[in-house]
Amino acid sequence: MMDLEKIISESIQNIGYELVECEHNHNSGLIRIFIDNGNLISVDDCVKVSNHLNRVLSVELDYDFSRLEVSSPGVDRKLIKLTDYKRFEGEKIKIKLYSPINNQKKFDGKLIASDEKKIKILLSEEKILEVPFDEIQMARLNPDL
């Protein structure tokens, strides 16, 4: 069985993009991916990646899918990999935890540090919260708009 996410990631890296997230619904045949390139993602970027992946998946790999959606991760993008956390140190984020800390599962603040084991967030009350990676259910950028 092929690792679709790995194939997509490697394929779009070759044309200058990073795979942020990949969703694949086997029942509907939908493949939805979110891409980044370190700059603002334009519609032209999405079209370029979509055309590239349509060729790679359908022609080169004969992979069966009915729809491919390519999008930017948005201003409130998810933080998934350690590299995401490193890249956005100094930015405001919001997180949801699997287990509560002091009866609270949701926090927002400034991401001040991250390593392989944990992140540190400066909360609004000037307290620093350390959270192990395996306790983070979801993390997103939380920009002031």
Coordinates of C-alpha atoms in Angstrom, one line a residue:
M1 CA 0.0 0.0 0.0
M2 CA 1.4 3.4 -0.9
D3 CA 1.9 6.2 1.6
L4 CA -0.2 8.9 -0.2
E5 CA 0.9 11.6 2.2
K6 CA 4.6 10.8 1.7
I7 CA 4.2 10.7 -2.1
I8 CA 2.4 14.1 -2.1
S9 CA 4.8 15.7 0.3
E10 CA 7.9 14.6 -1.7
S11 CA 6.3 15.5 -5.0
I12 CA 5.3 19.0 -4.1
Q13 CA 8.7 19.6 -2.4
N14 CA 10.2 19.1 -5.8
I15 CA 8.3 22.1 -7.1
G16 CA 8.9 24.4 -4.1
Y17 CA 6.0 23.7 -1.7
E18 CA 5.6 22.2 1.7
L19 CA 2.7 19.9 2.6
V20 CA 1.1 21.3 5.7
E21 CA -1.8 18.7 6.0
C22 CA -3.4 16.0 4.0
E23 CA -6.9 14.7 4.4
H24 CA -8.1 11.6 2.4
N25 CA -11.6 10.4 2.5
H26 CA -11.6 6.9 0.9
N27 CA -15.4 6.7 0.7
S28 CA -15.8 9.9 -1.3
G29 CA -12.5 9.8 -3.1
L30 CA -11.6 13.3 -1.9
I31 CA -8.0 14.3 -1.3
R32 CA -7.7 17.7 0.4
I33 CA -4.3 19.2 0.9
F34 CA -3.0 22.4 2.5
I35 CA 0.3 23.8 1.1
D36 CA 2.8 26.5 2.1
N37 CA 5.9 28.0 0.6
G38 CA 7.0 30.4 3.3
N39 CA 5.2 33.3 1.5
L40 CA 1.5 34.0 0.8
I41 CA -0.1 31.2 -1.1
S42 CA -2.0 32.4 -4.2
V43 CA -4.7 30.9 -6.3
D44 CA -2.0 30.4 -9.0
D45 CA 0.1 28.4 -6.5
C46 CA -2.9 26.1 -5.7
V47 CA -3.6 25.6 -9.5
K48 CA 0.1 24.8 -10.1
V49 CA 0.1 22.2 -7.3
S50 CA -3.3 20.8 -8.3
N51 CA -2.2 20.3 -11.9
H52 CA 1.1 18.8 -10.8
L53 CA -0.6 16.3 -8.4
N54 CA -3.3 15.4 -10.9
R55 CA -0.6 14.3 -13.3
V56 CA 1.5 12.5 -10.7
L57 CA -1.4 10.7 -9.0
S58 CA -3.6 9.8 -12.0
V59 CA -1.0 9.4 -14.8
E60 CA 2.2 8.3 -13.1
L61 CA 0.7 6.3 -10.2
D62 CA -2.7 5.4 -11.6
Y63 CA -4.2 6.4 -8.2
D64 CA -8.0 6.3 -8.0
F65 CA -9.5 9.5 -6.6
S66 CA -12.5 11.6 -7.6
R67 CA -11.6 15.1 -6.3
L68 CA -8.4 16.9 -5.4
E69 CA -8.7 20.2 -3.4
V70 CA -5.5 22.3 -2.8
S71 CA -5.7 25.2 -0.4
S72 CA -3.6 27.5 1.7
P73 CA -3.5 26.7 5.4
G74 CA -5.0 30.2 6.2
V75 CA -4.0 32.8 8.7
D76 CA -5.1 30.5 11.6
R77 CA -3.2 27.5 10.2
K78 CA -2.7 24.4 12.2
L79 CA 0.6 23.7 13.9
I80 CA 1.4 20.0 13.4
K81 CA 5.1 19.3 13.1
L82 CA 7.9 20.5 15.3
T83 CA 9.1 22.6 12.4
D84 CA 5.8 24.4 12.4
Y85 CA 6.2 25.3 16.1
K86 CA 9.8 26.4 15.5
R87 CA 8.8 28.6 12.6
F88 CA 6.1 30.4 14.5
E89 CA 7.9 31.0 17.8
G90 CA 7.0 34.5 18.9
E91 CA 3.5 34.3 17.4
K92 CA 0.1 34.0 19.2
I93 CA -1.4 30.5 19.2
K94 CA -4.3 28.7 20.7
I95 CA -4.2 25.1 21.8
K96 CA -6.6 22.4 23.0
L97 CA -5.3 19.6 25.2
Y98 CA -6.3 16.0 25.7
S99 CA -6.2 16.3 29.5
P100 CA -6.9 19.5 31.5
I101 CA -4.4 21.5 33.4
N102 CA -6.0 23.2 36.4
N103 CA -9.4 22.2 35.0
Q104 CA -8.7 23.9 31.7
K105 CA -8.2 22.3 28.3
K106 CA -8.0 25.4 26.1
F107 CA -5.3 28.0 26.2
D108 CA -4.1 30.9 24.1
G109 CA -0.9 32.9 24.4
K110 CA 2.4 33.6 22.7
L111 CA 4.5 30.6 21.7
I112 CA 7.9 31.4 23.2
A113 CA 9.8 28.1 22.8
S114 CA 9.5 24.5 21.4
D115 CA 11.6 21.4 21.3
E116 CA 11.1 17.7 20.6
K117 CA 9.3 17.2 23.9
K118 CA 7.3 20.3 24.8
I119 CA 6.2 23.8 24.0
K120 CA 6.2 26.9 26.2
I121 CA 3.4 29.5 26.0
L122 CA 3.4 32.9 27.6
L123 CA -0.2 33.3 28.9
S124 CA -1.9 36.7 29.2
E125 CA -1.4 36.7 33.0
E126 CA 2.4 36.6 32.4
K127 CA 2.6 32.9 33.4
I128 CA 4.5 30.4 31.3
L129 CA 2.7 27.2 30.5
E130 CA 4.8 24.2 29.5
V131 CA 2.9 21.6 27.5
P132 CA 4.2 18.2 26.4
F133 CA 3.7 17.5 22.7
D134 CA 1.7 14.3 23.3
E135 CA -0.8 16.3 25.3
I136 CA -1.6 18.7 22.4
Q137 CA -4.8 17.7 20.7
M138 CA -4.9 20.7 18.4
A139 CA -2.8 23.9 18.0
R140 CA -3.4 26.8 15.6
L141 CA -2.0 30.3 15.0
N142 CA -4.3 32.9 16.6
P143 CA -3.4 36.2 14.9
D144 CA -4.9 39.5 15.8
L145 CA -7.1 40.4 12.8

